[in-house]
Tab-separated table of C-alpha atoms and ligand atoms in Angstrom:
chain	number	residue	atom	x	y	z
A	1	UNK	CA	32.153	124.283	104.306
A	2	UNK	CA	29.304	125.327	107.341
A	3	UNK	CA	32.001	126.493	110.605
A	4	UNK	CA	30.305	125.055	113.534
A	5	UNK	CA	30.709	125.726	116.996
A	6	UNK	CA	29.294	123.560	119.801
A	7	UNK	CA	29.956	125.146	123.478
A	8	UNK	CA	30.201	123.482	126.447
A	9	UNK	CA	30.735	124.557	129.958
A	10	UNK	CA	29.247	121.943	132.260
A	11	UNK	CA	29.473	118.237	133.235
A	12	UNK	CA	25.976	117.512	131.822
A	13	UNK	CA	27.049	118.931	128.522
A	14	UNK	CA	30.222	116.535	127.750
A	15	UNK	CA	28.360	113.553	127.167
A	16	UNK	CA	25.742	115.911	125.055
A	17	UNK	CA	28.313	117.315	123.017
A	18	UNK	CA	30.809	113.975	122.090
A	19	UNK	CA	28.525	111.813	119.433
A	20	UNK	CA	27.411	115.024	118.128
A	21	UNK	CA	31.323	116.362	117.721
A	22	UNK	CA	32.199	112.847	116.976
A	23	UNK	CA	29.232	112.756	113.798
A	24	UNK	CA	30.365	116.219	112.211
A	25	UNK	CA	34.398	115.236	112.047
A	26	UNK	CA	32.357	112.209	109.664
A	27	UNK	CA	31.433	115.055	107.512
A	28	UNK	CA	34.861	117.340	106.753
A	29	UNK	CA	33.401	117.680	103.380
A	30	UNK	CA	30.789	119.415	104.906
A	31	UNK	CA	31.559	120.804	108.471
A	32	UNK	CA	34.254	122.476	110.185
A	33	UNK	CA	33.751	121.961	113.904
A	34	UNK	CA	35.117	123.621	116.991
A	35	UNK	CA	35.179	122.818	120.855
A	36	UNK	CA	34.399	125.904	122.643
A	37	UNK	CA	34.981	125.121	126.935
A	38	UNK	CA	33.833	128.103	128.578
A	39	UNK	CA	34.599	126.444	132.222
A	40	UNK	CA	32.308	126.860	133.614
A	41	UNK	CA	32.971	123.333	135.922
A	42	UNK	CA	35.697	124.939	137.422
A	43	UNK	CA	37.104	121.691	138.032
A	44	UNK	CA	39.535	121.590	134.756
A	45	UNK	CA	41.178	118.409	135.895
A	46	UNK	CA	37.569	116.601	136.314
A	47	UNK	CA	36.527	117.735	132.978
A	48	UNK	CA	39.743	116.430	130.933
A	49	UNK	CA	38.952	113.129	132.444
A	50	UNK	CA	35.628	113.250	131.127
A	51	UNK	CA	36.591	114.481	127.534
A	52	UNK	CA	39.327	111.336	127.667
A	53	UNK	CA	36.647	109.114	128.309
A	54	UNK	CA	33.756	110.524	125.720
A	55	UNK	CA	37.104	110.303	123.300
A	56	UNK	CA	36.216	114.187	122.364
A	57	UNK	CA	38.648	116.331	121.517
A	58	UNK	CA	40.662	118.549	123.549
A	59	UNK	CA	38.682	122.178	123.191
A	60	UNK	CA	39.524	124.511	121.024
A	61	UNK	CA	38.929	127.472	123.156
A	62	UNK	CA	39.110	127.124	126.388
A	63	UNK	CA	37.910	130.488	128.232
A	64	UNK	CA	38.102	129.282	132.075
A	65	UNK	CA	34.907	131.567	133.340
A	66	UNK	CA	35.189	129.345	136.631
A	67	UNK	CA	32.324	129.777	139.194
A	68	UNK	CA	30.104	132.885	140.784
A	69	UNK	CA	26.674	133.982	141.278
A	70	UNK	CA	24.556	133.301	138.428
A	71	UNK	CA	24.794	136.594	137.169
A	72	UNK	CA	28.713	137.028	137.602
A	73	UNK	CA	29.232	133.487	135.546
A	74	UNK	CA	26.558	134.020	132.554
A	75	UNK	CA	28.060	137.794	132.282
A	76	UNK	CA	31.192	136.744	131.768
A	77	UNK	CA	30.471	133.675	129.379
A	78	UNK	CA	28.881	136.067	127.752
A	79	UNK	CA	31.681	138.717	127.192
A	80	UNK	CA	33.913	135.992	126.486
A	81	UNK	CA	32.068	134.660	123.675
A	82	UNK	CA	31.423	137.601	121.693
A	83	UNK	CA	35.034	138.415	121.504
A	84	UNK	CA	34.878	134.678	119.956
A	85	UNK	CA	32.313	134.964	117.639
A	86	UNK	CA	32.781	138.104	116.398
A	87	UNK	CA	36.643	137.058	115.429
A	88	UNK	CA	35.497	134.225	113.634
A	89	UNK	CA	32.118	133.943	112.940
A	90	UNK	CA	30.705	130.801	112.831
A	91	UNK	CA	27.870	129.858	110.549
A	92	UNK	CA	26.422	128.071	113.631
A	93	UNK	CA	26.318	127.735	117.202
A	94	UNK	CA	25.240	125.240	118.938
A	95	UNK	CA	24.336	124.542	122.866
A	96	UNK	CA	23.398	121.713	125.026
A	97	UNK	CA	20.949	121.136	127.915
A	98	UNK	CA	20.261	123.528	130.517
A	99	UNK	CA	23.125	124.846	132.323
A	100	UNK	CA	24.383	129.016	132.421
A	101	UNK	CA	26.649	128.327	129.271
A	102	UNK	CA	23.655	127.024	127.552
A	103	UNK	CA	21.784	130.500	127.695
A	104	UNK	CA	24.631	132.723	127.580
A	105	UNK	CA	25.959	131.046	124.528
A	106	UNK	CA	22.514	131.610	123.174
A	107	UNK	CA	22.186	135.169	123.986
A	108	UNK	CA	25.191	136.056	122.229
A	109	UNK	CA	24.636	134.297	118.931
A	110	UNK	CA	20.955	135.783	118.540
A	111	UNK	CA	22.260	139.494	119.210
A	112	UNK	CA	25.365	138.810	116.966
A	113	UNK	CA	22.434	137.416	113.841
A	114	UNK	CA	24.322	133.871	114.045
A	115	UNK	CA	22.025	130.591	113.891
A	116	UNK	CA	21.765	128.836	116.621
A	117	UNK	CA	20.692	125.057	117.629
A	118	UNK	CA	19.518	123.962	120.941
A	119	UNK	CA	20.355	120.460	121.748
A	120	UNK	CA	17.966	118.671	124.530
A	121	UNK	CA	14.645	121.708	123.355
A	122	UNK	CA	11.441	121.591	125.389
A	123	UNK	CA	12.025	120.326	128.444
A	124	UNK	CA	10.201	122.122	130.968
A	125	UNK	CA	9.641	121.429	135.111
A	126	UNK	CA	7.110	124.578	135.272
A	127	UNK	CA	9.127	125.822	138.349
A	128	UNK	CA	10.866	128.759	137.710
A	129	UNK	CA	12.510	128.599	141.147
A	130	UNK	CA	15.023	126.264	139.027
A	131	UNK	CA	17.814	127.399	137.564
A	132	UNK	CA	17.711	125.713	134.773
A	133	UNK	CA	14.309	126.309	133.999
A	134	UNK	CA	15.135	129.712	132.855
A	135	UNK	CA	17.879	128.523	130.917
A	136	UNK	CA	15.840	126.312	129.044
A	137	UNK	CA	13.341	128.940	128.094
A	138	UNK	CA	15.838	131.688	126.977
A	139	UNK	CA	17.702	129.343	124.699
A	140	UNK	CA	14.982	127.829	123.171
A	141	UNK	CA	12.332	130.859	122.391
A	142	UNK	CA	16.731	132.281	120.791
A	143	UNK	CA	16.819	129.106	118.652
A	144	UNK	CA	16.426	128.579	114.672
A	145	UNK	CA	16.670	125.025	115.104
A	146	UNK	CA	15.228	122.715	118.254
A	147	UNK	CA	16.303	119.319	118.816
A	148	UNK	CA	13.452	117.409	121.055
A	149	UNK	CA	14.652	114.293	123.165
A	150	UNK	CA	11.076	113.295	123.826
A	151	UNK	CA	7.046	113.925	122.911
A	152	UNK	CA	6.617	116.080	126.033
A	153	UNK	CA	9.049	118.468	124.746
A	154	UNK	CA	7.580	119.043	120.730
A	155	UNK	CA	4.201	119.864	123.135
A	156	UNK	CA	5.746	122.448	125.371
A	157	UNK	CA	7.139	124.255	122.137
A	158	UNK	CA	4.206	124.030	120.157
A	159	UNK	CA	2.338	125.617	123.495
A	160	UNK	CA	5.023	128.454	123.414
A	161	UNK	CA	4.353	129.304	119.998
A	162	UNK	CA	7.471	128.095	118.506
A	163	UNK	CA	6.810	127.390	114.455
A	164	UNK	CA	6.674	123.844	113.831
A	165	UNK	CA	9.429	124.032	111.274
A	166	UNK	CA	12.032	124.593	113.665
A	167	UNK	CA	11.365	121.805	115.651
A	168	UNK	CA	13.287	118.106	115.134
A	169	UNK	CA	12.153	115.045	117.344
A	170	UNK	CA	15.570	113.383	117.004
A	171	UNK	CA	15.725	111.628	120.284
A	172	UNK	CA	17.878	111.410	123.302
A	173	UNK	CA	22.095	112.664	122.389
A	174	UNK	CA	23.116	111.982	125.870
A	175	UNK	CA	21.660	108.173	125.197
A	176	UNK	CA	24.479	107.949	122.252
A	177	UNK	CA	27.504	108.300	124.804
A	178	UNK	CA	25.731	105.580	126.907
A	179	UNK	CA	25.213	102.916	124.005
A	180	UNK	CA	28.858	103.491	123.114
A	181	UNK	CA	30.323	103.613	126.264
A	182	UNK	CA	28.510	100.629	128.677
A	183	UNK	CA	30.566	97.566	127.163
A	184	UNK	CA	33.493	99.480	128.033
A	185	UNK	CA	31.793	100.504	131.761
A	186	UNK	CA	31.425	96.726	132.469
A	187	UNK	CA	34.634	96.307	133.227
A	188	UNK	CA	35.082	99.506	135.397
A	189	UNK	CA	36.519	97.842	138.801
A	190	UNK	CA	35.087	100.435	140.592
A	191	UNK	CA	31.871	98.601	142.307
A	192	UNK	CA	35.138	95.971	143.153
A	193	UNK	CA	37.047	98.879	144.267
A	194	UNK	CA	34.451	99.621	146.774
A	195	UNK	CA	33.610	96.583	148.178
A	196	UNK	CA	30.282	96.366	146.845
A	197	UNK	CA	28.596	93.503	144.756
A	198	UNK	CA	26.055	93.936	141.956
A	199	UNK	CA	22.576	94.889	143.495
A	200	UNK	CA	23.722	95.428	147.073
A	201	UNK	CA	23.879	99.034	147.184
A	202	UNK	CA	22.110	102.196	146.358
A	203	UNK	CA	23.958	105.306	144.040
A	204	UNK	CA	22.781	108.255	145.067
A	205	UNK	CA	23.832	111.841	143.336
A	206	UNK	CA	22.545	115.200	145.136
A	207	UNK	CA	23.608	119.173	143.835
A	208	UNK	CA	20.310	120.608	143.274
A	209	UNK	CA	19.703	124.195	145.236
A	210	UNK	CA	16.755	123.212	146.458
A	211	UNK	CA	17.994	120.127	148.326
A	212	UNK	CA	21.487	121.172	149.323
A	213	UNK	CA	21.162	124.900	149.961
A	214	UNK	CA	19.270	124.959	152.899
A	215	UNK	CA	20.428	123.657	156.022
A	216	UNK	CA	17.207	121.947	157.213
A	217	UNK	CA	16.242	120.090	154.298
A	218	UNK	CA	19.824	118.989	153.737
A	219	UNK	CA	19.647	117.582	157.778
A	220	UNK	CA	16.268	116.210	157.348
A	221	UNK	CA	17.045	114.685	153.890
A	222	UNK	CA	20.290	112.920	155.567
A	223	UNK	CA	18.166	111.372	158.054
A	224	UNK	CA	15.932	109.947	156.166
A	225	UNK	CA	18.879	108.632	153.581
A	226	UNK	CA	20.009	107.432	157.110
A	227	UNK	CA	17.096	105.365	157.132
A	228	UNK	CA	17.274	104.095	153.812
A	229	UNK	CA	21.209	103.232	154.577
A	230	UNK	CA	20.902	100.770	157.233
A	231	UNK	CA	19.085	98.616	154.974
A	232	UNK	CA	21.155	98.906	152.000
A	233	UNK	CA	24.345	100.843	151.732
A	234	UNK	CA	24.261	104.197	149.930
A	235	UNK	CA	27.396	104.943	147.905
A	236	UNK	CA	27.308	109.127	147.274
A	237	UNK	CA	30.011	110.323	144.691
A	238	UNK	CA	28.914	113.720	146.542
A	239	UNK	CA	29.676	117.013	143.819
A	240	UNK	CA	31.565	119.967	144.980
A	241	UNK	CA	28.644	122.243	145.475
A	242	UNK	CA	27.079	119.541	147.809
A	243	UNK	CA	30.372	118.737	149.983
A	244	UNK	CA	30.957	122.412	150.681
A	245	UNK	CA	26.928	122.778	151.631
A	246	UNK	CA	27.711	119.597	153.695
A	247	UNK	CA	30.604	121.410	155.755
A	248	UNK	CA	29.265	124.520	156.034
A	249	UNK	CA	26.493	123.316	157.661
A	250	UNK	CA	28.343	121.279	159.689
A	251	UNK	CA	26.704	117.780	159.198
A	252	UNK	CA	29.344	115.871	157.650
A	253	UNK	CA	29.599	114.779	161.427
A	254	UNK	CA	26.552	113.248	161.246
A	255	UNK	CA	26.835	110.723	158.167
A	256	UNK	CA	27.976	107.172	159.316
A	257	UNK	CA	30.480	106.349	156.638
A	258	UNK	CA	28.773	102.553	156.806
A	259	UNK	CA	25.676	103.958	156.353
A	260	UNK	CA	26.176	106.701	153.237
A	261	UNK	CA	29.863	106.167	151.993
A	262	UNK	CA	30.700	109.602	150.830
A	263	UNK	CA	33.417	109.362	147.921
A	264	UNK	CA	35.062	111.922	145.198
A	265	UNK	CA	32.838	112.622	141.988
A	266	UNK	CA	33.287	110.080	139.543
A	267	UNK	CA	34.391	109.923	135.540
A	268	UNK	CA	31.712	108.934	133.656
A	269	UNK	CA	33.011	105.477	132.820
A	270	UNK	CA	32.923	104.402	136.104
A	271	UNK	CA	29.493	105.896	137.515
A	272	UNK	CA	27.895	104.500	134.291
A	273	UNK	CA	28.963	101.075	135.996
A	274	UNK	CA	27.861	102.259	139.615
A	275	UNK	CA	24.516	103.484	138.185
A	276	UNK	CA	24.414	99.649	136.171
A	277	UNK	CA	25.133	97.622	138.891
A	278	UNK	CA	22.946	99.063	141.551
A	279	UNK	CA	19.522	98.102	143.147
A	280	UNK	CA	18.180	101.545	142.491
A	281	UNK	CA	19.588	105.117	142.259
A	282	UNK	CA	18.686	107.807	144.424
A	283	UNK	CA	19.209	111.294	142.984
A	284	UNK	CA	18.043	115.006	142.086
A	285	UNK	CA	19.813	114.808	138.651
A	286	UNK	CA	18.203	115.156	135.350
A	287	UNK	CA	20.664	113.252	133.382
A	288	UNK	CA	20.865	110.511	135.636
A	289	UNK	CA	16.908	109.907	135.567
A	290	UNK	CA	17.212	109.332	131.600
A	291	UNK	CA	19.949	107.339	132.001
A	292	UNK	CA	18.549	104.955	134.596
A	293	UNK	CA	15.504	104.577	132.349
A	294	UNK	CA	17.550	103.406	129.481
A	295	UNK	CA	19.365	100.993	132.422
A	296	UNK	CA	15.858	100.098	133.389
A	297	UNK	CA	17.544	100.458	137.083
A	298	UNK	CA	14.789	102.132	138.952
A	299	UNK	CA	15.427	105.932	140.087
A	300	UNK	CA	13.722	107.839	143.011
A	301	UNK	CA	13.973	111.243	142.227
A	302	UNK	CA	14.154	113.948	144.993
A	303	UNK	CA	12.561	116.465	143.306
A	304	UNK	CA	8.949	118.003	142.857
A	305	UNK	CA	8.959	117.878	139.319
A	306	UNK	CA	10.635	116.732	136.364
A	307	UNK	CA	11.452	118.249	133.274
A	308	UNK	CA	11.711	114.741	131.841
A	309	UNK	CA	8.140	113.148	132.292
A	310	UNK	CA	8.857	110.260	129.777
A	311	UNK	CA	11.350	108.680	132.803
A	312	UNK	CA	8.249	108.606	134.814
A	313	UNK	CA	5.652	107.659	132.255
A	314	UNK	CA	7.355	104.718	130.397
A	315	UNK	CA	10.606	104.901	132.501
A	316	UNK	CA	11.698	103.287	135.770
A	317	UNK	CA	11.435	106.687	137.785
A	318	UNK	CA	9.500	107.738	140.865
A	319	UNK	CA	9.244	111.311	141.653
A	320	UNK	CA	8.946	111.638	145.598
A	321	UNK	CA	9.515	114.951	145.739
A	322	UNK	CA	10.072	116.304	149.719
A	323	UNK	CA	7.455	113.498	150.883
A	324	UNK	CA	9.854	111.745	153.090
A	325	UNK	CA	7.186	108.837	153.540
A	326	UNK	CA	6.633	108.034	150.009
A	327	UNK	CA	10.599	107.976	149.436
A	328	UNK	CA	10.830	105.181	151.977
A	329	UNK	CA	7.777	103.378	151.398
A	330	UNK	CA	9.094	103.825	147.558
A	331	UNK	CA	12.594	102.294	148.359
A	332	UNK	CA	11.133	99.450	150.542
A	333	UNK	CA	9.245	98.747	147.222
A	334	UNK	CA	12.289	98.592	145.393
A	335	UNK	CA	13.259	96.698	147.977
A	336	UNK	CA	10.789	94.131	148.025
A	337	UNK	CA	11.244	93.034	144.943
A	338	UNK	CA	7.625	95.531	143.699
A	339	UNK	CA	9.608	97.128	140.737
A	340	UNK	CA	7.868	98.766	137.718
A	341	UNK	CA	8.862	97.254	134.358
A	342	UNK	CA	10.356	100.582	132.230
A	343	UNK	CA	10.473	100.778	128.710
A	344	UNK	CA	13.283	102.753	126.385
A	345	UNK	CA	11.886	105.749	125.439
A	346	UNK	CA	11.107	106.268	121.301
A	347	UNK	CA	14.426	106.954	119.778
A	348	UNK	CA	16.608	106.860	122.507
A	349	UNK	CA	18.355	104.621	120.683
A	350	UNK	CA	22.239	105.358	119.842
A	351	UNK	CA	21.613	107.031	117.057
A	352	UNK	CA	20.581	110.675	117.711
A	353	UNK	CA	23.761	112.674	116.341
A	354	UNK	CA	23.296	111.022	113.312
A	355	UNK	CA	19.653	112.526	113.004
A	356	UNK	CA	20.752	115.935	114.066
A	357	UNK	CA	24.259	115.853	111.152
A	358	UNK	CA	21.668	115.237	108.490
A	359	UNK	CA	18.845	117.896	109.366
A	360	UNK	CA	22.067	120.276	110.042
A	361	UNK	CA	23.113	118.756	106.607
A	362	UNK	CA	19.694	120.151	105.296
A	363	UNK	CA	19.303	123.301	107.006
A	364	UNK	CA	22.079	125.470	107.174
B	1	LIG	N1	27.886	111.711	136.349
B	1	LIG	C1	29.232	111.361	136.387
B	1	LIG	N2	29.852	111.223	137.594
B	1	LIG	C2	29.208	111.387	138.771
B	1	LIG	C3	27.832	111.735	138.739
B	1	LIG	C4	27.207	111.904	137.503
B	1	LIG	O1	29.856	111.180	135.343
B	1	LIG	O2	29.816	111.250	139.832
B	1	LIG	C5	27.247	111.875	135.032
B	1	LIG	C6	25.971	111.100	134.824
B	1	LIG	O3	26.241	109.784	134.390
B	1	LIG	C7	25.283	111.923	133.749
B	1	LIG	C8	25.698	113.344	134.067
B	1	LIG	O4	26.846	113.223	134.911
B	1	LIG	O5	25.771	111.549	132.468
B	1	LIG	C9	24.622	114.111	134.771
B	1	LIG	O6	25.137	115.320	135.152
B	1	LIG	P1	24.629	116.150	136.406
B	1	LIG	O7	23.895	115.277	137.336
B	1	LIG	O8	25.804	116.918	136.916
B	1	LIG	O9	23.686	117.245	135.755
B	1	LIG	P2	22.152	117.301	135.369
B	1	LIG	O10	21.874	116.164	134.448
B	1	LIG	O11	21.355	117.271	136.620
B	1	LIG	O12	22.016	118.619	134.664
């Protein structure tokens, strides 16, 4: 019997981590899986929504980091954990996406000699500025095993001189909790609830630094949205990070509620519907660009690059970066009925966990 941890801290990781929880408590013959929460969303209340929803179970550590500077929060994920692992040492760890749990998990199991599997390997945006970016390299140059959502991401490790044996093409996790979870998002009231109808509105999601942390581009990027509003109403489930920016900077003032209606965060359930129902979705999110590709609801992206070309290449995505022109002309597009046929990416298909159970199965 292999003990198996799978940490998660983050929003992006919940829907990462349930098929792949939900595939191993398939196996008890063969696995013996924990929850590890190191709260990093410091939103507790949010997050138990969202493991209600994905059906996961309750964590079985919790170890409520909350927020701080990027140092202060890895740190102390990271002094947290050890006292974890080195109680009871798990046979595996394993970590999802991109976010400071990811790469602090990581850390610890490599120094401690414990395998560990990354979960969403490879992706790269090339702009260290992110983040995220050097998340994704720690983890992955720490990891024994690499599971690759798509082709861009077996060439990026194969450029970094990862061996070949390590790396698994097993497709797109997050894609799992979307196939099992959009029968039940069609009947989420919510686009009822806010007195929208199918196609005649605009989802937009914004937290990146490099959109929200400085007070000009925030202005100049609600102006244009402005723009973009009159013509089609812009619903905003706005994160926490983003409404603080937002009142710091004093320019809640200047968002016309008709224009960009400015609401809570949402469960997952119900901003899989939003995302569904919409003409297109504005955002800065990674996740939300795969999963708008799968929708084949076209996504603007406000960012300069993507760690997830495949959206762009065979998705429905358009990266506008900070060219305010192309973002309009590329919504009046939308508008217009001009909208790029996407296809599903290879192996985004439902069925990733399973893939990753049986090469776990094989390999530790
Ligand atoms: N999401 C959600 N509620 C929201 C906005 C996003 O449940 O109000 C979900 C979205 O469907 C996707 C995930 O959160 O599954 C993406 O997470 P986020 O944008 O926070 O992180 P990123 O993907 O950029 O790392």
């Amino acid at each position: 019997m292999k003990k198996i941890d799978l940490v998660v801290g983050a929003r992006p990781n919940f829907m990462k981590a349930a098929p792949l929880m939900d595939a191993l408590q398939r196996r008890p013959d063969l696995f013996e899986p924990r929850l590890i929460h190191t709260g990093q969303h410091y939103d507790y209340d949010l997050s138990r929504l969202f493991f209600e929803q994905l059906k996961m179970k309750e964590p079985d550590i919790y170890l409520g980091v909350g927020s701080g500077t990027q140092a202060e929060q890895t740190a102390r994920i990271m002094i947290e954990l050890e006292k974890v692992f080195v109680d009871s040492r798990p046979d595996m760890v394993v970590v999802f996406g991109d976010v400071n749990s990811t790469m602090a998990a990581a850390i610890v199991a490599a120094k401690l000699w414990i395998k560990l599997a990354h979960v969403e390997a490879g992706l790269r945006s090339f702009d260290n500025t992110m983040p995220e970016e050097i998340n994704r390299i720690v983890t992955d140059r720490l990891s024994d095993l690499l599971f690759v959502t798509e082709k861009s991401g077996l060439e990026n490790l194969k450029k970094e001189g990862i061996p070949e044996e390590r790396i698994f093409f097993t497709g797109n996790i997050m894609i799992d909790s979307l196939v099992k979870n959009l029968e039940i998002a069609r009947r989420s009231p919510i686009v009822e609830n806010l007195g929208l109808v199918r196609g005649g509105f605009v989802a937009l999601t914004l937290h990146r630094p490099s959109n929200v942390d400085n007070p000009a581009v925030l202005k100049k990027l609600i102006e244009i949205l402005t723009i973009i509003g009159r013509k089609i109403p812009i619903v905003f489930p706005c994160h926490p990070r983003t409404r603080n920016r937002l009142e710091e900077f004093g320019l809640k003032r200047i968002i016309d509620d008709r224009v960009i209606k400015i609401i809570e965060p949402l469960g997952y359930i119900d901003f899989l519907r939003l995302q569904a129902e919409s003409k297109f979705v504005l955002t800065d999110s990674g996740g939300v660009q795969e999963e708008t590709t799968f929708l084949k609801i076209p996504c603007i992206t406000l960012r300069r690059t993507t760690e997830r070309p495949i959206t762009c290449e065979v998705g429905s995505n358009f990266l506008v970066g900070d060219d305010y022109d192309l973002l309009i002309r590329t919504a009046d597009d939308i508008l217009d009925g001009k909208i790029k046929q996407g296809r599903i990416p290879d192996l985004w298909d439902g069925r990733t966990a399973e893939r990753i159970v049986e090469i776990l199965a094989r390999k530790m």
